[in-house]
mmCIF file of C-alpha atoms in Angstrom:
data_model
loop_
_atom_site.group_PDB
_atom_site.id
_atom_site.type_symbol
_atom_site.label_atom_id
_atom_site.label_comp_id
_atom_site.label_asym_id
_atom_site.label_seq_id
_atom_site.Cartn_x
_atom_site.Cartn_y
_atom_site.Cartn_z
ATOM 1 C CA UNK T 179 0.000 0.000 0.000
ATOM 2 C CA UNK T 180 1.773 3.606 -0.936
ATOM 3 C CA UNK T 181 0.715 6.687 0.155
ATOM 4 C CA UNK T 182 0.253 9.255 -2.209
ATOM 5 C CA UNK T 183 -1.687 12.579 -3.121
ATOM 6 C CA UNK T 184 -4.024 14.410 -5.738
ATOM 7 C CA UNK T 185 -5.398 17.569 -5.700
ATOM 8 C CA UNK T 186 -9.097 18.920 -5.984
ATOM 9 C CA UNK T 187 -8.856 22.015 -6.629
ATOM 10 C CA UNK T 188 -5.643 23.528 -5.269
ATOM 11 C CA UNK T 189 -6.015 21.437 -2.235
ATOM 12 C CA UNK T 190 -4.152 18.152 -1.151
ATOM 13 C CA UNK T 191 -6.121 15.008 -0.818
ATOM 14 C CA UNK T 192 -4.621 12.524 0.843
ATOM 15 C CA UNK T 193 -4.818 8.505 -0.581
ATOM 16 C CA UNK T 194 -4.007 5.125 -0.491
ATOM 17 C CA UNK T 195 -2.789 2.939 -3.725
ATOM 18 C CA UNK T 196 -3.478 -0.831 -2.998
ATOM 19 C CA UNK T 197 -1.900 -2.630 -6.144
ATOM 20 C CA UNK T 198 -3.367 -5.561 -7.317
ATOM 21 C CA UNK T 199 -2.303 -8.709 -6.176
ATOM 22 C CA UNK T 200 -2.244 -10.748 -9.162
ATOM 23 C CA UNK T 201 -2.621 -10.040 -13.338
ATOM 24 C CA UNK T 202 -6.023 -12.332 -13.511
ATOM 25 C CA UNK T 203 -6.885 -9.426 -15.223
ATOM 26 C CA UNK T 204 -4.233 -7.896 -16.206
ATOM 27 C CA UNK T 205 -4.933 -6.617 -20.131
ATOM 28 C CA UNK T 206 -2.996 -4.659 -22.598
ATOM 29 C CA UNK T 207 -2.914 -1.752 -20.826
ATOM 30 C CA UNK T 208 -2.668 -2.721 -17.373
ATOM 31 C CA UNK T 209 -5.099 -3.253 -14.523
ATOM 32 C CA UNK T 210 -8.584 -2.431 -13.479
ATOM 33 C CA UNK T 211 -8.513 0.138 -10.418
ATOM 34 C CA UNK T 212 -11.893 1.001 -8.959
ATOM 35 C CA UNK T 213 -12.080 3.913 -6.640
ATOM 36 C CA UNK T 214 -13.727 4.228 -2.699
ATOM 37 C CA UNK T 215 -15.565 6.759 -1.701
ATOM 38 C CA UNK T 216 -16.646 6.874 2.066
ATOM 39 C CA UNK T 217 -19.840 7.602 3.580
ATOM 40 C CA UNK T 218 -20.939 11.023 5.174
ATOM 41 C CA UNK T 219 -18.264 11.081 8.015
ATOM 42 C CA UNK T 220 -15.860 8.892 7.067
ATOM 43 C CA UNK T 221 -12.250 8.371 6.312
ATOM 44 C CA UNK T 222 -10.349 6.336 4.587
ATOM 45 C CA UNK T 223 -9.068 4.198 7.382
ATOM 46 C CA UNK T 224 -12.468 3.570 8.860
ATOM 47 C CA UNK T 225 -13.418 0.093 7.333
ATOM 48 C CA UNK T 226 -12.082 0.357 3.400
ATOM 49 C CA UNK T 227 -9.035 -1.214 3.772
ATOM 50 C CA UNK T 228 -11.682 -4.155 4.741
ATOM 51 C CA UNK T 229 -13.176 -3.632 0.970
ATOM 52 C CA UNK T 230 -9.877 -2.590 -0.577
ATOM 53 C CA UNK T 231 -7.843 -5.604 0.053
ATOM 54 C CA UNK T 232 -10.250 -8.093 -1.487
ATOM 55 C CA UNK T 233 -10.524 -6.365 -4.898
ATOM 56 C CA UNK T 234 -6.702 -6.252 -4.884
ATOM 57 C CA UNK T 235 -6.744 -9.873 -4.215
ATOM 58 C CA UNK T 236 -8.682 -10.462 -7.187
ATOM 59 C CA UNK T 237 -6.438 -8.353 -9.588
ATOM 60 C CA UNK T 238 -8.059 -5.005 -9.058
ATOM 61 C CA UNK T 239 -5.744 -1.653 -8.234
ATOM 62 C CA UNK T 240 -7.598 0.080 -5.298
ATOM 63 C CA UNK T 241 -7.617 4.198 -4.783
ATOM 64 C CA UNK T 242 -9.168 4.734 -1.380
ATOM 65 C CA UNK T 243 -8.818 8.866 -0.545
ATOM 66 C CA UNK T 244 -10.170 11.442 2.225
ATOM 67 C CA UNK T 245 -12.092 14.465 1.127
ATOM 68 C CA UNK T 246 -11.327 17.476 1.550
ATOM 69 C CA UNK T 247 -11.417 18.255 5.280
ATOM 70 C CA UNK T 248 -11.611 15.386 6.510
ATOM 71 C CA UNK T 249 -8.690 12.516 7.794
ATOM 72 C CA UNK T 250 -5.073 13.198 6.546
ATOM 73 C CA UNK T 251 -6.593 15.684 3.773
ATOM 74 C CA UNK T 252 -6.078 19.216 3.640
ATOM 75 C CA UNK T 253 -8.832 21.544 3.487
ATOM 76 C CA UNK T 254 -10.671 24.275 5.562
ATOM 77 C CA UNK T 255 -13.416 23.985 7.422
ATOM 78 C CA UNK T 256 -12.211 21.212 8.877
ATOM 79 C CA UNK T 257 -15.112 18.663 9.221
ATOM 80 C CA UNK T 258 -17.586 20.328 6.324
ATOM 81 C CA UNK T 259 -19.708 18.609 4.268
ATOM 82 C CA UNK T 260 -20.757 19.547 1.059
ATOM 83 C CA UNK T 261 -21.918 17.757 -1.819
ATOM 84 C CA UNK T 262 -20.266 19.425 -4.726
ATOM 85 C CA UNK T 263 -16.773 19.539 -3.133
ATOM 86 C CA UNK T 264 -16.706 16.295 -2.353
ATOM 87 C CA UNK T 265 -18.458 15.034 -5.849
ATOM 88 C CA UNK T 266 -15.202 17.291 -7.255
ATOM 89 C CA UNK T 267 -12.759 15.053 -5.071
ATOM 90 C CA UNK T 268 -14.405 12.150 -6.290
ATOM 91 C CA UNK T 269 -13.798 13.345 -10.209
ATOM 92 C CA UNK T 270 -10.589 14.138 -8.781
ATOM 93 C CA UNK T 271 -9.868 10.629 -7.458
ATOM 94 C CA UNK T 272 -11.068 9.096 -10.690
ATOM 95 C CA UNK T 273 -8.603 11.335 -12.436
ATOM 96 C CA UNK T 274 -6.007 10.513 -10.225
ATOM 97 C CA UNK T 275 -6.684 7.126 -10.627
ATOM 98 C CA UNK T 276 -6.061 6.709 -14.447
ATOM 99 C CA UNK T 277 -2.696 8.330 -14.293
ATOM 100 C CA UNK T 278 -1.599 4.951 -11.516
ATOM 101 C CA UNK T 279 0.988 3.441 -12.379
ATOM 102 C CA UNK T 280 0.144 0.066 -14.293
ATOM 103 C CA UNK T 281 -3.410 1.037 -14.190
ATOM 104 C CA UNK T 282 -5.707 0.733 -17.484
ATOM 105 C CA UNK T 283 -7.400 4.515 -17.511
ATOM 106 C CA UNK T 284 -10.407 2.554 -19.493
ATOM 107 C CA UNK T 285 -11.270 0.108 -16.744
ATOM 108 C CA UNK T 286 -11.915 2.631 -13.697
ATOM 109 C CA UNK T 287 -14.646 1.706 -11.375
ATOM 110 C CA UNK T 288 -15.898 4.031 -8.468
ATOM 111 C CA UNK T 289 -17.495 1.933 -5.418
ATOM 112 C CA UNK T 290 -19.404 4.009 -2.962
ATOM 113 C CA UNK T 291 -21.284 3.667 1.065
ATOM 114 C CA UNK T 292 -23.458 5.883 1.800
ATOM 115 C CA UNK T 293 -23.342 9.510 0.702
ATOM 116 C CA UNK T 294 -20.398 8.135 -1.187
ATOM 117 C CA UNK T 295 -22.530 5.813 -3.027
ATOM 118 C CA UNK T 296 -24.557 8.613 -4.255
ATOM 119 C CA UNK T 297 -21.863 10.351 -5.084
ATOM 120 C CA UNK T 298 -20.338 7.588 -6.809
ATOM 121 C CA UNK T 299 -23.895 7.650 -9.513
ATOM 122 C CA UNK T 300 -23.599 11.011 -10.150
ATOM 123 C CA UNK T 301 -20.117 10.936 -11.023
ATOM 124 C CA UNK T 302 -20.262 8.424 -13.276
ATOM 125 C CA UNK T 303 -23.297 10.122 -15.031
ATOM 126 C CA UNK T 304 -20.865 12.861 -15.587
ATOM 127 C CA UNK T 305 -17.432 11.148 -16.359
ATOM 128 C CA UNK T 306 -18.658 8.826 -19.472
ATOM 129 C CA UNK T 307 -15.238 6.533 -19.183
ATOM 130 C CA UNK T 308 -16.202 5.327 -15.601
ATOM 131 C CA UNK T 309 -16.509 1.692 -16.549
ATOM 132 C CA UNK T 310 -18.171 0.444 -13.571
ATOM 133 C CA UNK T 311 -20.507 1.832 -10.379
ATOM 134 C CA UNK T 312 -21.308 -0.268 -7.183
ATOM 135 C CA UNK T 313 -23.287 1.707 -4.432
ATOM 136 C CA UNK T 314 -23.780 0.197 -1.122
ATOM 137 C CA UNK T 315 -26.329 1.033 1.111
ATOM 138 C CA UNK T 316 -26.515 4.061 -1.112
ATOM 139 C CA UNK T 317 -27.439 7.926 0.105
ATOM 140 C CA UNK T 318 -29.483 8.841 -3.263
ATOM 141 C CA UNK T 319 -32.536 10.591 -2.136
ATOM 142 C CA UNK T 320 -32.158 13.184 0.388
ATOM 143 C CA UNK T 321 -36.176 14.098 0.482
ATOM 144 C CA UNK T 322 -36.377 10.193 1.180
ATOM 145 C CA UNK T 323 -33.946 9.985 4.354
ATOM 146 C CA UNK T 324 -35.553 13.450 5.834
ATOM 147 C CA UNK T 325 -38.624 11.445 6.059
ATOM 148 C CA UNK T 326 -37.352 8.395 7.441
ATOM 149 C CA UNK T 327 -35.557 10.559 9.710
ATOM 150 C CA UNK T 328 -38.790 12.011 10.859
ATOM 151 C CA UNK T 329 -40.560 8.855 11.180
ATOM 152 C CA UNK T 330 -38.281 7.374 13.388
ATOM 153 C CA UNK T 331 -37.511 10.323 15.675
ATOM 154 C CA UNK T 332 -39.952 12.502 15.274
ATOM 155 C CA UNK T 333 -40.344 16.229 13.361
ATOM 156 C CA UNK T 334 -38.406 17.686 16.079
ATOM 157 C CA UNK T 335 -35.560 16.237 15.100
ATOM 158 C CA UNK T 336 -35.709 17.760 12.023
ATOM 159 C CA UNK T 337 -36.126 21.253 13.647
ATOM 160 C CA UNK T 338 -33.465 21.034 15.924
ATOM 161 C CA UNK T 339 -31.107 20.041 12.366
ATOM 162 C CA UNK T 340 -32.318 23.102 10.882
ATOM 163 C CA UNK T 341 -32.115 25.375 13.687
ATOM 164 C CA UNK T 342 -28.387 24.096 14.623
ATOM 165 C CA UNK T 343 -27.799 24.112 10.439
ATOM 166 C CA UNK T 344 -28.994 28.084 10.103
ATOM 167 C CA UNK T 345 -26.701 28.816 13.399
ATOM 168 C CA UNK T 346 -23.987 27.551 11.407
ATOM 169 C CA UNK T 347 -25.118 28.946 8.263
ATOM 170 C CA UNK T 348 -24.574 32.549 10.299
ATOM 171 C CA UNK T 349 -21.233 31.404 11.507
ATOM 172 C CA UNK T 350 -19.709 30.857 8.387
ATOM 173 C CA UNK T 351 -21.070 33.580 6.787
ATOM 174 C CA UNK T 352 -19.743 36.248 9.259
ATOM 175 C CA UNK T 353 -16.037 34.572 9.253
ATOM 176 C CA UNK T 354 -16.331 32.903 12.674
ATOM 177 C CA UNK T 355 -15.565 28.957 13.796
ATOM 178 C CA UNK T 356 -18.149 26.398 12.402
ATOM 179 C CA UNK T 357 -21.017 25.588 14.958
ATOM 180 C CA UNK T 358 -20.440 21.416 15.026
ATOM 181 C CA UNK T 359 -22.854 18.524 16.048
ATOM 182 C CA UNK T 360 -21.913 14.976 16.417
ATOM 183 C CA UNK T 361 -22.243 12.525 13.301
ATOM 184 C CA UNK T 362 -23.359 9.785 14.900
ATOM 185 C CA UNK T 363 -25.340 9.615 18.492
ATOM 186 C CA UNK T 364 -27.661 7.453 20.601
ATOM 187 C CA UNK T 365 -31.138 7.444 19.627
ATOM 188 C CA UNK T 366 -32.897 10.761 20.786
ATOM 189 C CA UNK T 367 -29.365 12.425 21.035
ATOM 190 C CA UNK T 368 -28.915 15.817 18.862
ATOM 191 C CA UNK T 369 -26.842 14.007 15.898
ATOM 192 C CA UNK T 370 -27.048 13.436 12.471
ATOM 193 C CA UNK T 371 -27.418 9.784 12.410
ATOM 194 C CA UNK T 372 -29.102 7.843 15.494
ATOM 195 C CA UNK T 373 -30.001 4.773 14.068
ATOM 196 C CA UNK T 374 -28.875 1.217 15.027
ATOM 197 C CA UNK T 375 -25.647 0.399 14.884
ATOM 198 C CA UNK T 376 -24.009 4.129 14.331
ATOM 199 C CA UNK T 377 -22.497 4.326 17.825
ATOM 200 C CA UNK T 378 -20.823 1.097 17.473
ATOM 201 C CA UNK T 379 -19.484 2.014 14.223
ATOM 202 C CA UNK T 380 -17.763 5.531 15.158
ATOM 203 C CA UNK T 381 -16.711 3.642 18.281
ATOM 204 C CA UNK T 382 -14.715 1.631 15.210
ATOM 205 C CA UNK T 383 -13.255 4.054 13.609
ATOM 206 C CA UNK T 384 -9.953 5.022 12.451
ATOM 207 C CA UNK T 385 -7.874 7.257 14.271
ATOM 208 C CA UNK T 386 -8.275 9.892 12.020
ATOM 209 C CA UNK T 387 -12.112 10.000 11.736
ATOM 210 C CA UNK T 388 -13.941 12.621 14.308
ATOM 211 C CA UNK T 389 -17.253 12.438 16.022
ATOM 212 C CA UNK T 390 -18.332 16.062 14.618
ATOM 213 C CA UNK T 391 -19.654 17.871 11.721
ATOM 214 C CA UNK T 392 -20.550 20.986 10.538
ATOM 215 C CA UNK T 393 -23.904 21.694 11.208
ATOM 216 C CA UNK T 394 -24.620 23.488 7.910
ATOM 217 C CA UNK T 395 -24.737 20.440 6.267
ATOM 218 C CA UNK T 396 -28.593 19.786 7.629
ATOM 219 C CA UNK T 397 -29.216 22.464 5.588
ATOM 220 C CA UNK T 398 -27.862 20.436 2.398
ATOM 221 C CA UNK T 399 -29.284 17.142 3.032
ATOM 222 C CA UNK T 400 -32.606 16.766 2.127
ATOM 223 C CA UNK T 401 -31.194 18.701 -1.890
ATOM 224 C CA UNK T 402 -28.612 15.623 -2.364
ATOM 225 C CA UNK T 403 -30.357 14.024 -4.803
ATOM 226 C CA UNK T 404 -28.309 11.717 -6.818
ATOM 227 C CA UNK T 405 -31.044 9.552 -7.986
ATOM 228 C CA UNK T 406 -31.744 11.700 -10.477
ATOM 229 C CA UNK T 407 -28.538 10.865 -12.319
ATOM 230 C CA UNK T 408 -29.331 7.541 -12.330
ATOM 231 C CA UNK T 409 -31.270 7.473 -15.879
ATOM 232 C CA UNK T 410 -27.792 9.157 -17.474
ATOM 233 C CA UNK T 411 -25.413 5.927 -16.599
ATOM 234 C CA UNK T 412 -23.919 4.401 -19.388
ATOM 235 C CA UNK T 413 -21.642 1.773 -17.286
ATOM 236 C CA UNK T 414 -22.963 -1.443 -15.497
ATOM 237 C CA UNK T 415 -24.535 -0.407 -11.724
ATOM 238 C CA UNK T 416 -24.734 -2.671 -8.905
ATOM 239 C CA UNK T 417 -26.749 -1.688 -5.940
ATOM 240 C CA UNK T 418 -26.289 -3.105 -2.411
ATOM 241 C CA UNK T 419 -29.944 -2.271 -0.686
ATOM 242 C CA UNK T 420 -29.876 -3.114 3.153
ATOM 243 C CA UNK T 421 -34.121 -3.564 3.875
ATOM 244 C CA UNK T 422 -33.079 -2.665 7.242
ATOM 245 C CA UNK T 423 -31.820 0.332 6.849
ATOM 246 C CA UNK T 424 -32.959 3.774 8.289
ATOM 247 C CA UNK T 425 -30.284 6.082 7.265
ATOM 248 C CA UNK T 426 -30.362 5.531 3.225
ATOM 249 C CA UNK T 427 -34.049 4.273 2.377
ATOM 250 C CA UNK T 428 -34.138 1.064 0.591
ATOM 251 C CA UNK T 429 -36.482 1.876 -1.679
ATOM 252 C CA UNK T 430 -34.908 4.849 -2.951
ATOM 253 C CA UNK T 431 -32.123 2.403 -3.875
ATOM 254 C CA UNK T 432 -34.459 0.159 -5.365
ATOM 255 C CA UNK T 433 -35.638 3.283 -7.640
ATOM 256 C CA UNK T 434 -32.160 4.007 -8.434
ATOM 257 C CA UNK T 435 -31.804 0.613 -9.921
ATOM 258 C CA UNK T 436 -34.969 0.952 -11.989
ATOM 259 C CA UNK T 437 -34.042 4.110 -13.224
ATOM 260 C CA UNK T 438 -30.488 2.958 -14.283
ATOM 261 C CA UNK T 439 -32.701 0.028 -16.235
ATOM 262 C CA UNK T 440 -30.811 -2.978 -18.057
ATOM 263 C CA UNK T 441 -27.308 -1.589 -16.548
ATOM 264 C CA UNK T 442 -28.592 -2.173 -13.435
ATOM 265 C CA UNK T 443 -28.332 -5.299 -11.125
ATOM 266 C CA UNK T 444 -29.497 -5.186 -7.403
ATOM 267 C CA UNK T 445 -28.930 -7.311 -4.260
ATOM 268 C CA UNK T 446 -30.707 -6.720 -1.327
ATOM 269 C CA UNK T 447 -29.174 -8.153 2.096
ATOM 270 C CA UNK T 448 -31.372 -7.778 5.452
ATOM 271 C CA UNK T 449 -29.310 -5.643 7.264
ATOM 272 C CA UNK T 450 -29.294 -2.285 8.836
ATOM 273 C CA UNK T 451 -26.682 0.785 7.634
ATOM 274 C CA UNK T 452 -24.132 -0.201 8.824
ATOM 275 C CA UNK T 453 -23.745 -4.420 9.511
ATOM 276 C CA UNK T 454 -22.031 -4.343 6.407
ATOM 277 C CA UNK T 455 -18.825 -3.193 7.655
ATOM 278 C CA UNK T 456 -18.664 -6.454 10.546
ATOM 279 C CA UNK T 457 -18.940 -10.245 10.624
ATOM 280 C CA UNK T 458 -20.891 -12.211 9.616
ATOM 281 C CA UNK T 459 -22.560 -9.554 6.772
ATOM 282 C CA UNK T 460 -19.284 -8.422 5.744
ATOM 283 C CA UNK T 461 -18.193 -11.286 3.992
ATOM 284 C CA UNK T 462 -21.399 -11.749 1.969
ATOM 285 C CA UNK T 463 -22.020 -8.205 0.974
ATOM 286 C CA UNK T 464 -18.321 -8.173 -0.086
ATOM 287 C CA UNK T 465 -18.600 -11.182 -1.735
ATOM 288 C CA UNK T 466 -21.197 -9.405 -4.902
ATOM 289 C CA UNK T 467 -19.614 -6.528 -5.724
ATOM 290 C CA UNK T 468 -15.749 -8.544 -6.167
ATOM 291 C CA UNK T 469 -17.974 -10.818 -8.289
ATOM 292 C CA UNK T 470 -19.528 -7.798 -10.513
ATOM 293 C CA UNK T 471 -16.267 -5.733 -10.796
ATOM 294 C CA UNK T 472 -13.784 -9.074 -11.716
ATOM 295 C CA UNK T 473 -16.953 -9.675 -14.616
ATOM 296 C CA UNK T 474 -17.257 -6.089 -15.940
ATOM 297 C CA UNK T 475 -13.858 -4.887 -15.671
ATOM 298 C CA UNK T 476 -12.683 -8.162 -17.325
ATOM 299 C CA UNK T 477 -9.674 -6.889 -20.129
ATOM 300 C CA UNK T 478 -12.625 -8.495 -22.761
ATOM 301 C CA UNK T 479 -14.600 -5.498 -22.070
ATOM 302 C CA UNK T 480 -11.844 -2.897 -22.056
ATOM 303 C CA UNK T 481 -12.979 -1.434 -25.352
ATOM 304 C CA UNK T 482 -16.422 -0.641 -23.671
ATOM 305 C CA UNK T 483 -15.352 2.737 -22.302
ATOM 306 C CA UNK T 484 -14.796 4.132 -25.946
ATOM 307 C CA UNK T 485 -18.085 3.245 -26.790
ATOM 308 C CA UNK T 486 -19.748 4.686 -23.736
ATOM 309 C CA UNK T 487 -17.890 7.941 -24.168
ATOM 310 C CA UNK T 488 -19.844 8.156 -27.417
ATOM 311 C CA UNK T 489 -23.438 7.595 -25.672
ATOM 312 C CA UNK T 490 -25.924 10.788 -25.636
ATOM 313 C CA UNK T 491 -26.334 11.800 -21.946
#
């Protein structure tokens, strides 16, 4: 694994590069590399070296990266969410990724959790030579996890969000130090995610990964709306739906799926947002998207990006 660099506009992101462990499929231009993007807190060495590793075992560079602001990157405000800067780090990444040593730029793949998984769909509506998209437990309808949000804790949870977001909001507009909340919290606690399980994984983390966000980005939530990329992909999708999940709807992920159409596959597991990351889910929910990226990023379809590039959006 080598430490390395990129930037997103002007500003140092800091990665991983996990080679490939063998050349099973290893083509004329090098290897398949497929690209992690973490969820709405997280860091690169919060559970992706647990997805990384695998793929590389299978013959599949890995790029795993921190956005800007967050874990080794560079970046101020420290700890700030927003959707278009970290969609640019994610082009960014991609970009990075093609120029890897060894690394076919034709056979790129982005994998995505959470807000990274919707991320990871509209990217690759935009960039036409991603070859390949897996999003697990995917964030892609904001409107959708505002009301699941509500149903679970109540309306006042959104109103304390919004109040805490438009504190912020005054913060950063008159130059003073972000107004944070934690990520993750006990049920009832003032946090942005509550549900089952979310404790247990910050309490998991990696060292560099910190219980606090800006609060602005409650403000943001309920407009990320990557679903409505979905229709524009022109790579194979595969989308890992937890029906037990409270943080990213499952049926918005279902929707994604139909929207995407014939490019689309979907597995569904019965888990919860975040079972995925531990025994025994782990290994199963692992075990589909190796299987989907060693089949579509195979060196017999490394002519596919050309024609994709090509497609009407």
């Amino acid at each position: 694994m080598k430490n390395f660099h990129f930037l997103s506009h002007g500003v140092r992101c800091a990665a991983w590069h996990v080679p490939a462990q063998t050349d099973a499929l290893t083509g004329v231009d090098g290897r398949p590399c497929v690209v992690l993007a973490h969820g709405f807190s997280g860091t690169r060495d919060t559970g992706l070296l647990g997805f990384a590793e695998p793929f590389a075992a299978v013959g599949i560079d890995v790029l795993v990266f921190d956005y800007r602001g967050f874990g080794d990157s560079e970046g101020e405000p420290r700890q700030d969410i927003s959707v278009r800067r970290q969609r640019q780090d994610l082009h960014a990444a991609v970009a990075a990724a093609r120029h890897l040593p060894g690394v076919d730029r034709d056979r790129i793949a982005v994998w995505g959790y959470s807000y990274g998984g919707g991320h990871a769909v509209a990217v690759a509506a935009q960039d036409r030579g991603v070859a390949a998209v897996v999003a697990m437990n995917p964030a892609v309808d904001g409107r959708a996890t505002l009301a699941e949000l509500a149903r679970h804790g109540g309306v006042g949870v959104l109103a304390r969000l919004t109040g805490h977001g438009l504190r912020d909001a005054v913060r950063a507009r008159t130059g003073r130090a972000p107004h944070t909340l934690p990520a993750v919290g006990q049920p009832g606690a003032t946090a942005f995610v509550t549900a089952l399980g979310a404790v247990e994984f910050g309490a998991a983390a990696g060292p560099t990964w910190r219980n606090e966000i800006c609060a602005r980005a409650a403000l943001e939530a309920g407009l990320n709306r990557p679903i409505r990329y979905a229709g524009r992909l022109a790579c194979p999708i595969l989308v890992q739906v937890g029906t037990n999940d409270t943080v990213a709807p499952p049926e918005a992920g279902r929707r994604t799926a139909h929207k995407a159409g014939y490019l689309a596959h979907v597995c569904e597991y019965p888990i919860d947002h975040f079972q995925a990351f531990t025994e025994p889910w782990h290994a199963r929910v692992l075990a589909d998207p190796v299987e989907f990226l060693s089949r579509v990023l195979s060196p017999a379809r490394a002519g596919d990006a050309h024609l994709r590039a090509t497609l009407p959006r």
